[in-house]
Amino acid sequence: METAIQMVCLECDTPLNFTETYVDGELATMNYEHPMRAGGEWDHNPLPALADPLDPAQTGCDCCGIAAPRPEGFANTWLVAEDRPVRLRSGDRVFDYSTPWSVCAACSAAIEEDDLRLLLARAAEHSRMPEWISAEQREAGFDLTRDLLLAFLAARPRRRP
């Protein structure tokens, strides 16, 4: 079983998205990409490097995306077992989401209750989708968010002690 490893960009220290492309069932390429952001395109290509697993710096809640923590902060870290990866497939691409996940207290409560509806409501409330995208792109983004959160809950994450 593959283990997802958190990668960051050496230039900007931003966590990178990981994708795999398969051809005839075989792994053909692995790519690291910057996440989409409201400001548009990045001014540099990603320079992948292993993230420091002990680095407490977080850019936002991995479930709802809230950028600035409310008073509850990001005190909760959730782990996914290696044999239950959080993986999404889109066409011939596979997106792997590494562990750990930094989660605000409100989303942690939803995870403990296995409450996808609350996670989706928080993701919609704190969405950082660019204003200029079309309604179809926004709907596709929310569909992907739903699929990601559903895959995360299905992986039965556990809170780091």
Short mmCIF file of C-alpha atoms in Angstrom, two decimals:
data_model
loop_
_atom_site.label_atom_id
_atom_site.label_comp_id
_atom_site.label_asym_id
_atom_site.label_seq_id
_atom_site.Cartn_x
_atom_site.Cartn_y
_atom_site.Cartn_z
CA MET A 1 0.00 0.00 0.00
CA GLU A 2 1.26 3.44 -0.90
CA THR A 3 1.81 6.02 1.81
CA ALA A 4 0.86 9.58 1.01
CA ILE A 5 3.63 11.97 1.98
CA GLN A 6 3.00 15.66 2.57
CA MET A 7 5.00 17.79 0.17
CA VAL A 8 5.47 21.55 0.30
CA CYS A 9 6.90 24.06 -2.15
CA LEU A 10 10.46 25.02 -1.21
CA GLU A 11 9.93 28.54 -2.51
CA CYS A 12 6.71 29.48 -0.69
CA ASP A 13 6.24 26.66 1.90
CA THR A 14 2.72 25.99 0.59
CA PRO A 15 1.42 22.40 0.86
CA LEU A 16 1.22 20.93 -2.63
CA ASN A 17 -1.49 18.79 -4.19
CA PHE A 18 -0.30 15.37 -5.34
CA THR A 19 -1.59 13.76 -8.53
CA GLU A 20 -0.88 10.52 -10.32
CA THR A 21 -1.65 9.73 -13.95
CA TYR A 22 -2.22 6.14 -15.01
CA VAL A 23 -1.93 4.67 -18.50
CA ASP A 24 -3.27 1.16 -19.02
CA GLY A 25 -3.47 0.67 -15.26
CA GLU A 26 0.20 1.54 -14.71
CA LEU A 27 1.55 4.64 -12.97
CA ALA A 28 2.82 6.94 -15.74
CA THR A 29 3.56 10.24 -13.97
CA MET A 30 3.48 11.83 -10.54
CA ASN A 31 3.01 15.59 -10.25
CA TYR A 32 2.92 18.14 -7.47
CA GLU A 33 0.84 21.27 -8.01
CA HIS A 34 0.04 24.41 -6.05
CA PRO A 35 -3.59 24.51 -4.89
CA MET A 36 -6.05 26.87 -6.56
CA ARG A 37 -6.24 30.26 -4.88
CA ALA A 38 -8.38 33.35 -5.08
CA GLY A 39 -5.46 35.47 -6.31
CA GLY A 40 -5.19 33.44 -9.51
CA GLU A 41 -2.05 31.79 -10.83
CA TRP A 42 1.12 31.31 -8.80
CA ASP A 43 4.18 33.35 -9.83
CA HIS A 44 6.44 30.27 -9.75
CA ASN A 45 6.38 26.55 -10.48
CA PRO A 46 6.26 24.23 -7.47
CA LEU A 47 9.56 23.06 -6.02
CA PRO A 48 8.48 19.92 -4.12
CA ALA A 49 10.14 19.07 -0.83
CA LEU A 50 9.16 16.85 2.07
CA ALA A 51 7.18 18.74 4.68
CA ASP A 52 8.42 18.75 8.25
CA PRO A 53 5.79 16.66 10.06
CA LEU A 54 6.52 18.53 13.30
CA ASP A 55 6.04 22.00 11.79
CA PRO A 56 2.96 23.48 13.46
CA ALA A 57 2.46 26.22 10.84
CA GLN A 58 -0.88 25.77 9.13
CA THR A 59 -2.50 27.75 6.35
CA GLY A 60 -6.08 26.80 7.22
CA CYS A 61 -8.44 24.06 8.28
CA ASP A 62 -8.06 21.11 5.93
CA CYS A 63 -11.82 20.48 6.04
CA CYS A 64 -13.55 23.85 5.86
CA GLY A 65 -10.64 25.97 4.64
CA ILE A 66 -11.06 28.72 7.21
CA ALA A 67 -7.91 30.78 6.82
CA ALA A 68 -7.78 32.53 10.17
CA PRO A 69 -8.75 30.34 13.08
CA ARG A 70 -11.57 31.45 15.30
CA PRO A 71 -10.85 31.27 19.00
CA GLU A 72 -10.99 27.47 18.85
CA GLY A 73 -7.88 27.40 16.66
CA PHE A 74 -6.36 24.37 14.98
CA ALA A 75 -5.68 22.33 18.06
CA ASN A 76 -6.85 19.10 16.44
CA THR A 77 -4.81 16.91 14.15
CA TRP A 78 -6.41 13.92 12.47
CA LEU A 79 -4.53 10.91 11.06
CA VAL A 80 -5.54 8.43 8.40
CA ALA A 81 -4.22 4.86 8.46
CA GLU A 82 -1.93 3.82 5.59
CA ASP A 83 -4.35 1.10 4.53
CA ARG A 84 -7.22 3.63 4.21
CA PRO A 85 -5.81 6.42 2.02
CA VAL A 86 -7.87 9.48 1.15
CA ARG A 87 -7.90 9.26 -2.63
CA LEU A 88 -10.03 10.85 -5.35
CA ARG A 89 -10.16 9.80 -8.97
CA SER A 90 -11.01 12.26 -11.73
CA GLY A 91 -10.72 10.82 -15.21
CA ASP A 92 -7.25 9.31 -15.53
CA ARG A 93 -5.87 11.29 -12.58
CA VAL A 94 -5.69 10.18 -8.97
CA PHE A 95 -5.40 12.75 -6.18
CA ASP A 96 -3.85 11.53 -2.94
CA TYR A 97 -4.33 13.56 0.22
CA SER A 98 -1.70 13.00 2.85
CA THR A 99 -1.96 12.77 6.58
CA PRO A 100 -2.02 14.52 9.05
CA TRP A 101 -4.97 16.87 8.58
CA SER A 102 -5.13 20.07 10.65
CA VAL A 103 -8.73 20.70 11.58
CA CYS A 104 -10.50 23.46 13.49
CA ALA A 105 -12.53 22.53 16.56
CA ALA A 106 -15.88 22.94 14.78
CA CYS A 107 -14.91 20.54 11.99
CA SER A 108 -13.37 18.15 14.53
CA ALA A 109 -16.73 17.95 16.28
CA ALA A 110 -18.35 17.15 12.92
CA ILE A 111 -15.76 14.43 12.24
CA GLU A 112 -16.37 12.88 15.66
CA GLU A 113 -20.10 12.77 14.84
CA ASP A 114 -19.44 11.56 11.26
CA ASP A 115 -21.48 14.59 10.17
CA LEU A 116 -20.82 15.17 6.47
CA ARG A 117 -23.64 17.74 6.30
CA LEU A 118 -21.94 20.02 8.87
CA LEU A 119 -18.55 19.62 7.19
CA LEU A 120 -20.08 20.61 3.85
CA ALA A 121 -21.89 23.58 5.38
CA ARG A 122 -18.64 24.85 6.90
CA ALA A 123 -16.77 24.30 3.63
CA ALA A 124 -19.43 26.29 1.77
CA GLU A 125 -19.32 29.06 4.38
CA HIS A 126 -15.54 29.41 4.29
CA SER A 127 -14.95 28.60 0.63
CA ARG A 128 -12.03 30.41 -0.92
CA MET A 129 -13.12 29.87 -4.52
CA PRO A 130 -12.29 32.80 -6.79
CA GLU A 131 -15.17 35.15 -7.52
CA TRP A 132 -14.48 35.03 -11.26
CA ILE A 133 -15.20 31.32 -11.77
CA SER A 134 -18.42 30.24 -13.46
CA ALA A 135 -21.40 28.70 -11.66
CA GLU A 136 -20.55 25.34 -13.27
CA GLN A 137 -16.96 25.52 -12.01
CA ARG A 138 -18.17 26.49 -8.53
CA GLU A 139 -20.60 23.54 -8.50
CA ALA A 140 -17.85 21.18 -9.70
CA GLY A 141 -15.61 22.50 -6.91
CA PHE A 142 -18.26 21.82 -4.30
CA ASP A 143 -18.80 18.34 -5.77
CA LEU A 144 -15.08 17.63 -5.40
CA THR A 145 -15.13 19.00 -1.85
CA ARG A 146 -18.04 16.69 -1.01
CA ASP A 147 -16.22 13.70 -2.52
CA LEU A 148 -13.02 14.59 -0.64
CA LEU A 149 -14.76 14.97 2.72
CA LEU A 150 -16.72 11.77 2.13
CA ALA A 151 -13.46 9.92 1.34
CA PHE A 152 -11.88 11.42 4.46
CA LEU A 153 -14.75 10.23 6.69
CA ALA A 154 -14.73 6.82 4.98
CA ALA A 155 -11.04 6.49 5.87
CA ARG A 156 -12.11 6.56 9.54
CA PRO A 157 -9.59 9.17 10.69
CA ARG A 158 -8.47 9.23 14.30
CA ARG A 159 -7.46 12.21 16.35
CA ARG A 160 -3.76 12.45 17.17
CA PRO A 161 -3.32 12.10 20.94
#
